[in-house]
CSV table of C-alpha atoms and ligand atoms in Angstrom, one decimal:
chain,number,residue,atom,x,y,z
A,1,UNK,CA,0.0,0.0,0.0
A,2,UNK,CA,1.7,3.8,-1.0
A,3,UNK,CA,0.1,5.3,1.9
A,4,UNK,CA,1.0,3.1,4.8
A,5,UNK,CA,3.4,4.8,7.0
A,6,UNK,CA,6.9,3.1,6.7
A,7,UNK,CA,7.8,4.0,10.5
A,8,UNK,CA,5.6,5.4,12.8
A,9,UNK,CA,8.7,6.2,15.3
A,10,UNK,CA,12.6,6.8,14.3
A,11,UNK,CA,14.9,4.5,16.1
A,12,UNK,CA,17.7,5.5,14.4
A,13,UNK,CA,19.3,7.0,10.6
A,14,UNK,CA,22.1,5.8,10.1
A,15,UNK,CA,24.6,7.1,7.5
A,16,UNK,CA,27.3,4.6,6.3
A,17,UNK,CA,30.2,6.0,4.5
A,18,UNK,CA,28.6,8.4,2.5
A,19,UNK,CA,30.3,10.2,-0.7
A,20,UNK,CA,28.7,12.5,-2.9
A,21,UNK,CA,30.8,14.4,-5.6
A,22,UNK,CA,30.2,16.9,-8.2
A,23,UNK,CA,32.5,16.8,-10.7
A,24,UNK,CA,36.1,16.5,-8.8
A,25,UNK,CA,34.0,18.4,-5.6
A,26,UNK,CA,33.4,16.7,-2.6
A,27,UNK,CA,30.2,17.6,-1.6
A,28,UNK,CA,30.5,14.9,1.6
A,29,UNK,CA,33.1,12.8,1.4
A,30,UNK,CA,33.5,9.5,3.5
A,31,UNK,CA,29.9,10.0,6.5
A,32,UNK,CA,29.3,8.2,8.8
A,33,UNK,CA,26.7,9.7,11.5
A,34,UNK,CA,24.0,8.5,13.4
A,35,UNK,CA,20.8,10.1,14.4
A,36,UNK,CA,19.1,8.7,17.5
A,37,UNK,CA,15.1,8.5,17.6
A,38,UNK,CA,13.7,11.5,18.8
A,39,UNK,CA,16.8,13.8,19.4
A,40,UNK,CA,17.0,17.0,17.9
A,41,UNK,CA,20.5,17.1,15.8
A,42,UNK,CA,22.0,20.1,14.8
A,43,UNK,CA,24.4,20.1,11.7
A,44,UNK,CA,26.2,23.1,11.6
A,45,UNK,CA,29.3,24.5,9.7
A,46,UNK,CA,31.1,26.8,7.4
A,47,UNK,CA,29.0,27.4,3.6
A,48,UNK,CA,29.2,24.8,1.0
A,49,UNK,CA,30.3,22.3,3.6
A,50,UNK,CA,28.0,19.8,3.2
A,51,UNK,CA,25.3,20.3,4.9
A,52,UNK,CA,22.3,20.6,2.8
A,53,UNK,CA,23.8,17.8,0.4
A,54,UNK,CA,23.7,16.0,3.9
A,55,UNK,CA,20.0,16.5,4.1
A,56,UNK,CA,18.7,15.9,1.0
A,57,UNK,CA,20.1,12.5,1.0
A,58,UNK,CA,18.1,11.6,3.7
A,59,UNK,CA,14.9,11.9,2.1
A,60,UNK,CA,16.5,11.1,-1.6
A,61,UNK,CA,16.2,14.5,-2.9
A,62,UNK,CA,20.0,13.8,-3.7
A,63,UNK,CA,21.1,10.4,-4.1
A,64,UNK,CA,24.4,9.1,-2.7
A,65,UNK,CA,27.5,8.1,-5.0
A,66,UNK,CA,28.6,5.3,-2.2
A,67,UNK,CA,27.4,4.7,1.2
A,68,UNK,CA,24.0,3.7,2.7
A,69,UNK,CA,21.7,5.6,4.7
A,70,UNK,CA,19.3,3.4,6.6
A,71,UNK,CA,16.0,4.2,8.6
A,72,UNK,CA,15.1,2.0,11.3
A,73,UNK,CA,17.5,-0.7,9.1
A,74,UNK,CA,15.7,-0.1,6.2
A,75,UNK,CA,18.0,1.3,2.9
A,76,UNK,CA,16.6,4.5,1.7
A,77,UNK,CA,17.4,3.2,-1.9
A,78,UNK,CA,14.7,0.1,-1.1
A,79,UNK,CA,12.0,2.4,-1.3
A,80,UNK,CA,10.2,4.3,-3.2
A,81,UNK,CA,11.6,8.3,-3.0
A,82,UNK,CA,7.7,10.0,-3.3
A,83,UNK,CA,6.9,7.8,-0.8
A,84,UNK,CA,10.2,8.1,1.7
A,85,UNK,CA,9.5,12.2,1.6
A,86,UNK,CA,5.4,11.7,2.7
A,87,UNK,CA,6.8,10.3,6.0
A,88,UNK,CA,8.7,13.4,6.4
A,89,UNK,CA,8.6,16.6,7.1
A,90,UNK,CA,10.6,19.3,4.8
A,91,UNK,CA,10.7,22.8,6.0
A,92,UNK,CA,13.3,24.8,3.8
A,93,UNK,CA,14.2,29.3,4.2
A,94,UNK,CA,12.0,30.2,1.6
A,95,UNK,CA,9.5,27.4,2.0
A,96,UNK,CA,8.3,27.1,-1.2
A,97,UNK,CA,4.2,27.7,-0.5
A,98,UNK,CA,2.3,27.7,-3.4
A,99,UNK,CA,1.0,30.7,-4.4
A,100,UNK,CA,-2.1,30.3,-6.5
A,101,UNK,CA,-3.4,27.9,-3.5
A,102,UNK,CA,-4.8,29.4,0.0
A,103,UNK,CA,-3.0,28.8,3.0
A,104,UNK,CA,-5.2,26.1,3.9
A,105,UNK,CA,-4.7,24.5,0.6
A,106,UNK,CA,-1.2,24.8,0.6
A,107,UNK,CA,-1.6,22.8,4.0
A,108,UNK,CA,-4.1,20.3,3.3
A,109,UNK,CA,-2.1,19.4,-0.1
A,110,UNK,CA,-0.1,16.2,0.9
A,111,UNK,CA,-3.2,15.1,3.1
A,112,UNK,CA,-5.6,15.2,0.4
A,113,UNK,CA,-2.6,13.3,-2.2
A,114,UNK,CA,-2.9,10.8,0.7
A,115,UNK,CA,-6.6,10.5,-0.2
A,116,UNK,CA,-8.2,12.1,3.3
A,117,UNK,CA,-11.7,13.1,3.1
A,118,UNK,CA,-12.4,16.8,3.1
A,119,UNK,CA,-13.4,17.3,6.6
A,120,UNK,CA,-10.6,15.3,8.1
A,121,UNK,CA,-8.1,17.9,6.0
A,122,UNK,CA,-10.0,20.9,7.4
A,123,UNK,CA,-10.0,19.8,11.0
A,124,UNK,CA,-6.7,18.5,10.8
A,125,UNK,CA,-5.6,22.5,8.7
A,126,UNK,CA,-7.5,24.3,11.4
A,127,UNK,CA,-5.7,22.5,14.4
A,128,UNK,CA,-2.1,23.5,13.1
A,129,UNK,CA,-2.9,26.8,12.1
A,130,UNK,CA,-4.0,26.9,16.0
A,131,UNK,CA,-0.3,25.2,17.0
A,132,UNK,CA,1.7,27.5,14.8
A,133,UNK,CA,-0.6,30.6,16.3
A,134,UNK,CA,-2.3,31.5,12.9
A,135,UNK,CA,-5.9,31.7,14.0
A,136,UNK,CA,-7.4,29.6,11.3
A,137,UNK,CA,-10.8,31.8,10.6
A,138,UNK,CA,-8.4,34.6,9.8
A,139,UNK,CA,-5.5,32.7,7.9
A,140,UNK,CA,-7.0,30.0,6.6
A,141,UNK,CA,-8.5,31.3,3.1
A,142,UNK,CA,-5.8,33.6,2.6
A,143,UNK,CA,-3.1,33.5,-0.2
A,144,UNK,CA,0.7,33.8,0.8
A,145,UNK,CA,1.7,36.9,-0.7
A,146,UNK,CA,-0.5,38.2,1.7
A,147,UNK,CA,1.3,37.4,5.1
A,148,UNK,CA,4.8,38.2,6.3
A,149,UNK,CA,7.6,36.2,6.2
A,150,UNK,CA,7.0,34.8,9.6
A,151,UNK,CA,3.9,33.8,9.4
A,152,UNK,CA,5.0,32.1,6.0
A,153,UNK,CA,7.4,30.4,7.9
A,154,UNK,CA,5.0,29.2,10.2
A,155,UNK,CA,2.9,27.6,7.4
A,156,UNK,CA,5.4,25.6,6.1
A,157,UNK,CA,5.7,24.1,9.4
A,158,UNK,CA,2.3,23.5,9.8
A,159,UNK,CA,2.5,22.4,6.0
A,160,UNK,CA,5.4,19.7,7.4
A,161,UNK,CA,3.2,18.2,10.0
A,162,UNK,CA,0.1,18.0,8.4
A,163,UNK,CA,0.8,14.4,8.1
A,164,UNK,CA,2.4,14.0,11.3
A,165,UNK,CA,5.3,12.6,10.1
A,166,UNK,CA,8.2,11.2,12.8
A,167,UNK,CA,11.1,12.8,11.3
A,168,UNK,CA,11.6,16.6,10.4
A,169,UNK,CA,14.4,18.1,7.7
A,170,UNK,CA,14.7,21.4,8.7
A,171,UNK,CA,17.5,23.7,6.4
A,172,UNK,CA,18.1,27.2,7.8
A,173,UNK,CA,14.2,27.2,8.2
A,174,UNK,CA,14.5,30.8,10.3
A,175,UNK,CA,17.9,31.7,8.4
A,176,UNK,CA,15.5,34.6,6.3
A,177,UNK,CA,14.1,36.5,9.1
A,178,UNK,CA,14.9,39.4,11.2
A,179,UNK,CA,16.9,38.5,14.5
A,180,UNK,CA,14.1,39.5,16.3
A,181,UNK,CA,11.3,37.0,14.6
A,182,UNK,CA,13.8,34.6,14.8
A,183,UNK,CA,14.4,34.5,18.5
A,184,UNK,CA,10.7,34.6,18.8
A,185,UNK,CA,10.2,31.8,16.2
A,186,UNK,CA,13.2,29.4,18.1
A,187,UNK,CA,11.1,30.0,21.1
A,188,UNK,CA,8.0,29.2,20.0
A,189,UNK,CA,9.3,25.8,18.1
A,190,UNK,CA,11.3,24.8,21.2
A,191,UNK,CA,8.0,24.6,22.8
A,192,UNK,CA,6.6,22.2,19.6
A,193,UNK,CA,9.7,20.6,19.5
A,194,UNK,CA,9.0,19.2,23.1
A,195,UNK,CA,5.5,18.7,22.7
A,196,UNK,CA,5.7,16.4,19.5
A,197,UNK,CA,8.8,14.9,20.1
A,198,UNK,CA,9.5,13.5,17.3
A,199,UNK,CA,13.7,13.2,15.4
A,200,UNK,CA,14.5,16.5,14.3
A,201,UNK,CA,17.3,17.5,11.9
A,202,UNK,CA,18.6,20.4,11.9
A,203,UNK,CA,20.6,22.8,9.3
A,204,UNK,CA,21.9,26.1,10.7
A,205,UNK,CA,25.0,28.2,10.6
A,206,UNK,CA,23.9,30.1,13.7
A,207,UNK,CA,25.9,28.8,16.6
A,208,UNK,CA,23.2,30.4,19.0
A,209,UNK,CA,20.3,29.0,17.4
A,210,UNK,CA,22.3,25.6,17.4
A,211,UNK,CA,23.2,25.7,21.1
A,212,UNK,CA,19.8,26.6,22.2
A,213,UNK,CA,17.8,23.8,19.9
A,214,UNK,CA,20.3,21.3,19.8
A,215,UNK,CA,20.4,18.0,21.5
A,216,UNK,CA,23.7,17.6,19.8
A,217,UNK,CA,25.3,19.3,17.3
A,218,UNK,CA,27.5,18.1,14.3
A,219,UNK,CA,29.5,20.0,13.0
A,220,UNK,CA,30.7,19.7,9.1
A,221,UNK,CA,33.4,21.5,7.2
A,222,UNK,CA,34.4,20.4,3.7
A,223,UNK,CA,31.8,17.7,3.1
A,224,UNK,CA,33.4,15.7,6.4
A,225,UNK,CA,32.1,15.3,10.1
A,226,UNK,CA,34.6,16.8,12.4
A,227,UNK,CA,33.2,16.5,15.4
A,228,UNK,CA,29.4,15.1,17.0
A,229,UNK,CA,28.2,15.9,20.6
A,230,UNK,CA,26.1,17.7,23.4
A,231,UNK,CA,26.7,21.7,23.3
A,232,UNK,CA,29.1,21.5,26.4
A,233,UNK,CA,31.0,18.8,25.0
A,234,UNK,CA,32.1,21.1,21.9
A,235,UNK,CA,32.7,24.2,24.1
A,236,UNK,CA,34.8,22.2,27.0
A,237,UNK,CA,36.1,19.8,24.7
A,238,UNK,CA,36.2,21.7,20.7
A,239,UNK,CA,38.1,18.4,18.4
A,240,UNK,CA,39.5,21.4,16.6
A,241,UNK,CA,40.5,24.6,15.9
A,242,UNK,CA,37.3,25.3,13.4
A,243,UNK,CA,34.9,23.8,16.4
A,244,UNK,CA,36.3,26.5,18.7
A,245,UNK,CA,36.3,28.9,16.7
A,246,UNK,CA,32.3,28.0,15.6
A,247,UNK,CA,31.4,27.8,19.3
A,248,UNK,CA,33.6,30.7,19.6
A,249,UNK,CA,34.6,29.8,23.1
A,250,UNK,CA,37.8,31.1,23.3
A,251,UNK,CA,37.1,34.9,23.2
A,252,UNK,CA,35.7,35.2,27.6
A,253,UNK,CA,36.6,31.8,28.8
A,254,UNK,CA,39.9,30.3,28.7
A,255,UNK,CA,39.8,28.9,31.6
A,256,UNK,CA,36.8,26.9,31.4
A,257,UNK,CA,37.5,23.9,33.8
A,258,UNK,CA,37.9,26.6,36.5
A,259,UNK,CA,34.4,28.5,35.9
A,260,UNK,CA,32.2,28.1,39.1
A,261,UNK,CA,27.9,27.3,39.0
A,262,UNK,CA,28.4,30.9,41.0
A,263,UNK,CA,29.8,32.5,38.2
A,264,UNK,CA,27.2,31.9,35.6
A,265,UNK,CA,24.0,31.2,37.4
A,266,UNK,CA,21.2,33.8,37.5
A,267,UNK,CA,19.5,35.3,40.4
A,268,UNK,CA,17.0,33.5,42.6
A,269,UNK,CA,13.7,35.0,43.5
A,270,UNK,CA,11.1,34.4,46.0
A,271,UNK,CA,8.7,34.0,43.6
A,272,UNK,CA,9.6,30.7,42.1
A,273,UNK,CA,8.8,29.4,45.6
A,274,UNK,CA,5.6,27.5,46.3
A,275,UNK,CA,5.0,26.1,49.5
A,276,UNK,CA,4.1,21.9,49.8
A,277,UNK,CA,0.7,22.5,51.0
A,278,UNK,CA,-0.6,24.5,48.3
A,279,UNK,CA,-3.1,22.4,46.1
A,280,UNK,CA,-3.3,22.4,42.8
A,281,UNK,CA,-5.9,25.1,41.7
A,282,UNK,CA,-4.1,27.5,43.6
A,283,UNK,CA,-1.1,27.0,42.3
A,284,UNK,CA,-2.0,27.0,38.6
A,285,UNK,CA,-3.3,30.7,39.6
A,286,UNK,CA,-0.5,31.6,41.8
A,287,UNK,CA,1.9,31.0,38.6
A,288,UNK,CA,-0.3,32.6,36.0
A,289,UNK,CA,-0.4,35.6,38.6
A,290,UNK,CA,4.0,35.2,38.9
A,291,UNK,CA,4.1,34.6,35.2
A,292,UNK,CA,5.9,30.9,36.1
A,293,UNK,CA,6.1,28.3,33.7
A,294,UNK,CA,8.1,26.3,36.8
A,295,UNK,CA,8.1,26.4,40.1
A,296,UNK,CA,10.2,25.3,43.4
A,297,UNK,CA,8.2,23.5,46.3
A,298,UNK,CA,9.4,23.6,49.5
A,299,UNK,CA,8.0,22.3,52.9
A,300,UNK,CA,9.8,24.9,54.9
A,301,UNK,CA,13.3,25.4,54.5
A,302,UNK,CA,13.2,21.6,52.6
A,303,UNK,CA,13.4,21.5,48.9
A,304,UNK,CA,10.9,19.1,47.8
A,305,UNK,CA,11.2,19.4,44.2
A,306,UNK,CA,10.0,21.4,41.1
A,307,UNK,CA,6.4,21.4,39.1
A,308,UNK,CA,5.8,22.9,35.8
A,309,UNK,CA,2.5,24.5,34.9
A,310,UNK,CA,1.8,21.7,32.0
A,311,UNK,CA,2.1,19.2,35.4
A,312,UNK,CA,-0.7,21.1,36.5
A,313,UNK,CA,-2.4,21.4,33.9
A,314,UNK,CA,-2.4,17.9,33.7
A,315,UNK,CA,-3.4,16.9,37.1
A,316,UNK,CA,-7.0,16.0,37.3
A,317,UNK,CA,-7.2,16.1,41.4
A,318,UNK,CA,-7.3,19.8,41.8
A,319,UNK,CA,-7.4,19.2,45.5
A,320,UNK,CA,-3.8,17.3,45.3
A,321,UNK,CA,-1.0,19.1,47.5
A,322,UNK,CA,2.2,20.2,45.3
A,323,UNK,CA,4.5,18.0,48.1
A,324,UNK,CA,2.6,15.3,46.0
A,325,UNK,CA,3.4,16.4,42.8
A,326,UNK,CA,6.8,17.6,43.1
A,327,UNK,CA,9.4,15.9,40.7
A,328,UNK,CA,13.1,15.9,42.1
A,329,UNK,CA,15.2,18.1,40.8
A,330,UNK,CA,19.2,18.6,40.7
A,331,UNK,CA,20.7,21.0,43.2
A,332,UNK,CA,24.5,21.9,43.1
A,333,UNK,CA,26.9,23.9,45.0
A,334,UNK,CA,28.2,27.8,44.0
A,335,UNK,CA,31.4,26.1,43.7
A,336,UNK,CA,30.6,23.2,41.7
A,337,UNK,CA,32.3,23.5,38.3
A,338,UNK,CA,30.1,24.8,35.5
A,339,UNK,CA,31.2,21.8,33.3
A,340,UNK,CA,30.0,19.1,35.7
A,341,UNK,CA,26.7,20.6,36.4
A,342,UNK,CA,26.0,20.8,33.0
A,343,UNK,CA,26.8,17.4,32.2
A,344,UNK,CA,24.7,16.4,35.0
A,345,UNK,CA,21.6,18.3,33.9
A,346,UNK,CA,22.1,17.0,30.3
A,347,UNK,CA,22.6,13.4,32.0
A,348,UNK,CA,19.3,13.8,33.7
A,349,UNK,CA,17.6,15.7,30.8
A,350,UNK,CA,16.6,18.5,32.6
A,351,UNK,CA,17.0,22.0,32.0
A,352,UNK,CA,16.4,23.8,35.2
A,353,UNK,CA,18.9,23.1,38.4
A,354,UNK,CA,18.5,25.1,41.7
A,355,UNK,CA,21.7,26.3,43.2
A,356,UNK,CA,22.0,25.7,47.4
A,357,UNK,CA,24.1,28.2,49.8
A,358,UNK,CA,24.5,25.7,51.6
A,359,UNK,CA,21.2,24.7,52.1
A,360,UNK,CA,19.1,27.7,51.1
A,361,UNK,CA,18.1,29.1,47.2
A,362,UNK,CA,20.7,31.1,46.0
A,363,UNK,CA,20.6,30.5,42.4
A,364,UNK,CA,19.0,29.2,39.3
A,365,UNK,CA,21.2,27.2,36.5
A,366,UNK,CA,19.1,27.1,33.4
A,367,UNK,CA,21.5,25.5,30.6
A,368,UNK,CA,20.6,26.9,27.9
A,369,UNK,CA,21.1,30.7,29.3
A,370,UNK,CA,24.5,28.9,30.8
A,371,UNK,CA,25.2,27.8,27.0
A,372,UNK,CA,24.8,31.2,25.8
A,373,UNK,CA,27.0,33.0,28.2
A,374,UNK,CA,29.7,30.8,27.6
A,375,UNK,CA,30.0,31.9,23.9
B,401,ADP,P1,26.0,23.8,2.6
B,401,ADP,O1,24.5,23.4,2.7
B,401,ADP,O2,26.8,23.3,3.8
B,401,ADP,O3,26.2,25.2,2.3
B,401,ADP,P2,25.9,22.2,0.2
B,401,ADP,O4,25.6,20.8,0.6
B,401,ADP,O5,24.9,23.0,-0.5
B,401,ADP,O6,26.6,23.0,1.4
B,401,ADP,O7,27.1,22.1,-0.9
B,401,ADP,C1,28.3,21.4,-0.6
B,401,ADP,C2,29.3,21.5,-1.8
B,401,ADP,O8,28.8,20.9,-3.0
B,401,ADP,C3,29.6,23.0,-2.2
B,401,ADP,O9,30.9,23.1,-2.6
B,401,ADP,C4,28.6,23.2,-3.4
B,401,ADP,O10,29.1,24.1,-4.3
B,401,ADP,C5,28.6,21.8,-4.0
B,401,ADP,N1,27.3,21.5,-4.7
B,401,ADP,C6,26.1,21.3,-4.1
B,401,ADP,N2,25.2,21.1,-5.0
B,401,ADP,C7,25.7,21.1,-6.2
B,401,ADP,C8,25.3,20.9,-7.5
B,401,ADP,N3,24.0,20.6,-7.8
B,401,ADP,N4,26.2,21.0,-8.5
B,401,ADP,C9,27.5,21.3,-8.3
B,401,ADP,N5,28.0,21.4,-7.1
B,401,ADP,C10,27.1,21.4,-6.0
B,402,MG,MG1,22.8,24.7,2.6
C-alpha cells in the first residue's frame, strides 16, 4: 500500500560512508553519523560544507555516490523516493508555499494526495494553524503573498506536520528573518519541539540557534564530520581549531575547567517558591499571577522538588498538595564547576537546576542561558 506509514517512530538513521561528488568536488566525502530516535541534531558549519547535500540524501532529494543511509535498518534506496518524503517533514528558508493555493490549501495538499476526506483535512488545517498561532478563521483562506515572512514560515511548518510525520528536515528554516522574529520563532518551536517529540534535523550556521535547539550538534566543514556531541562537549572539549572557533569559546573563557555554578547562574527569586501545601488550583493561579512556567516546592526550608505548569495542567485532582506532585530536581553547589553541572543536567535531561548556599536558594542554572553565556 503507497500510503501506509513506513515507521511510525525513528529509532535511528544511520549514514554509512557516505560520498557525494560533483564533478572533482566533494560535496560529503566518506559520513558516517547517526541520528538517535527522537533527538533534535543540529548540523552546523562553514558554507558549501555539506550540509544541505547532507540532508537531502536523507529523504532522496539527492542520491548518494557510495554509502548507505538506513532508517530503522531499512535502505533509503529500497523504497520508493515520493513515498520516503510523505513520511517526512521538509521545511526549507523560503519554503516554497504555493502561491495560487490558499493557505489552507497549501496545508491540506499532501493530506488530500494521501486521499483524506475533506473534513478530516479541514479539521486536521485548522488545528495546526492553531499550533503554529495562525488563527485559522483569519488565515486559513488567505493566499501567501498576503502574510509576512514569519507567518510564511509558520505555514510551512504546519505544511510539514500536516501528516504527522516522525522525522523533520529542517534547512536554515528561520535563516530569512529578522533576528528579532527569529528568537521569537526558536522559542515558540522549542515549545513544539518538546511537545511532539518526534527526530529533528537540523541545518543552521547560527551557533546560537544551534546551542539553544540542539540536543547535539554536528559540525561539518568540507563535506566531512569533524566532530558530533552535546553543546558543552564542543565548548569544554572543541576536536579542533574550526569547532572552537564555531562555538567561539575562546574569546571570555579560557579557563573553562575553572568557571564556578556561582559565576554563571542567574539570580534567585522568592517567587519561584511555592509552599508543599498548596493544592493544585491554587497554584496554577498563583503561577499565571507570577508569570511561572516552573516552580520550586518547598516544605519549609526543605526543597521538595519542582512542578511545571503543564504538570498542572495535567493533574485531574485539583485538590492534590504540590509536596505530592513535586518531581526531584538537581541542586549543586556555588562552587561546583560549571562543566559538571552541566553534564549532569544533560545526563538527567533537565533543564532547570537550583543552586543551594548551603542549604538555602541562592541560584538558578538554566543550561541553555549557561550555553549562551559561555559563547
Ligand atoms: P551547505 O549546505 O553546507 O552550504 P551544500 O551541501 O549545499 O553545502 O554544498 C556542498 C558543496 O557541494 C559545495 O561546494 C557546493 O558548491 C557543491 N554543490 C552542491 N550542490 C551542487 C550541484 N547541484 N552541482 C554542483 N555542485 C554542487
Ligand atoms: Mg545549505
Amino acid at each position: 500500500m503507497q500510503n501506509r506509514r513506513l515507521f511510525d517512530r525513528i529509532e535511528s538513521i544511520k549514514f554509512k560512508g557516505i560520498t557525494k561528488k560533483y564533478g572533482p568536488v566533494y560535496a560529503v566525502k566518506d559520513l558516517d553519523l547517526e541520528v538517535r530516535g527522537g533527538e533534535l541534531l543540529i548540523l552546523i558549519g562553514p558554507s558549501g560544507s555539506g550540509k544541505t547535500t547532507a540532508l537531502r540524501m536523507m529523504n532522496r532529494m539527492i542520491d548518494q555516490d557510495t554509502g548507505s543511509v538506513t532508517i530503522n535498518g531499512l535502505d533509503t534506496r529500497d523504497v520508493d523516493p515520493v513515498r520516503l518524503r510523505r513520511n517526512m517533514g521538509y521545511v526549507i528558508q523560503n519554503i516554497g508555499l504555493f502561491p495560487h493555493m490558499t493557505i489552507g490549501e497549501n496545508i491540506g495538499l499532501v493530506p488530500k494526495l494521501e486521499g483524506w476526506d475533506k473534513k478530516k483535512i479541514h479539521q486536521r488545517v485548522s488545528n495546526l494553524l492553531d499550533f503554529v498561532s495562525l488563527p485559522p478563521d483569519i488565515f486559513m483562506k488567505r493566499y501567501p503573498r498576503q502574510l509576512s515572512g514569519g507567518q510564511q514560515q509558520r505555514v510551512g511548518l504546519a505544511r510539514a506536520m500536516a501528516t504527522d510525520p516522525p522525522l523533520f528536515l529542517m534547512d536554515e528554516p528561520f535563516g530569512a528573518l529578522d533576528p528579532i522574529l527569529r528568537k521569537q520563532l526558536q522559542k515558540e518551536f522549542l515549545k513544539i519541539k518538546n511537545e511532539i517529540n518526534r527526530t529533528i534535523i537540523f541545518v543552521t550556521h547560527d551557533i546560537e540557534e544551534a546551542l539553544v535547539l540542539g540536543d547535539r550538534i554536528a559540525i561539518m566543514d568540507q563535506g566531512q564530520l569533524v566532530q558530533v556531541g552535546p553543546p558543552e562537549e564542543l565548548i569544554f572539549n572543541p576536536a579542533s581549531e574550526l569547532v572552537s572557533d564555531i562555538v567561539d569559546n575562546q574569546r571570555k573563557y579560557k579557563h573553562m575547567d575553572t568557571l564556578k555554578v556561582k559565576d554563571l547562574m542567574s539570580a534567585y527569586e522568592d517567587k519561584y517558591a511555592l509552599d508543599g501545601k498548596t493544592e493544585v488550583c491554587d497554584a496554577v493561579e498563583e503561577m499565571t499571577k507570577r508569570d511561572l512556567e516552573t516552580a520550586f516546592v518547598f516544605d519549609g526550608h526543605e526543597l521538595l522538588g519542582q512542578v511545571t505548569m503543564v504538570d498542572l495542567m495535567k493533574c485531574r485532582v485539583k485538590a492534590q498538595k504540590l509536596a505530592d506532585l513535586a518531581r526531584p530536581m538537581k541542586t549543586f553547589q556555588p562552587l561546583d564547576s560549571v562543566a559538571f553541572a552541566l553534564s549532569e543536567m544533560k545526563k538527567s535531561g533537565e533543564y532547570i537546576a537550583i543552586v543551594m548556599d548551603p542549604n538555602k536558594p541562592a541560584g538558578i542554572l538554566v543550561s541553555d542561558e549557561v550555553l549562551l553565556k559561555l559563547i
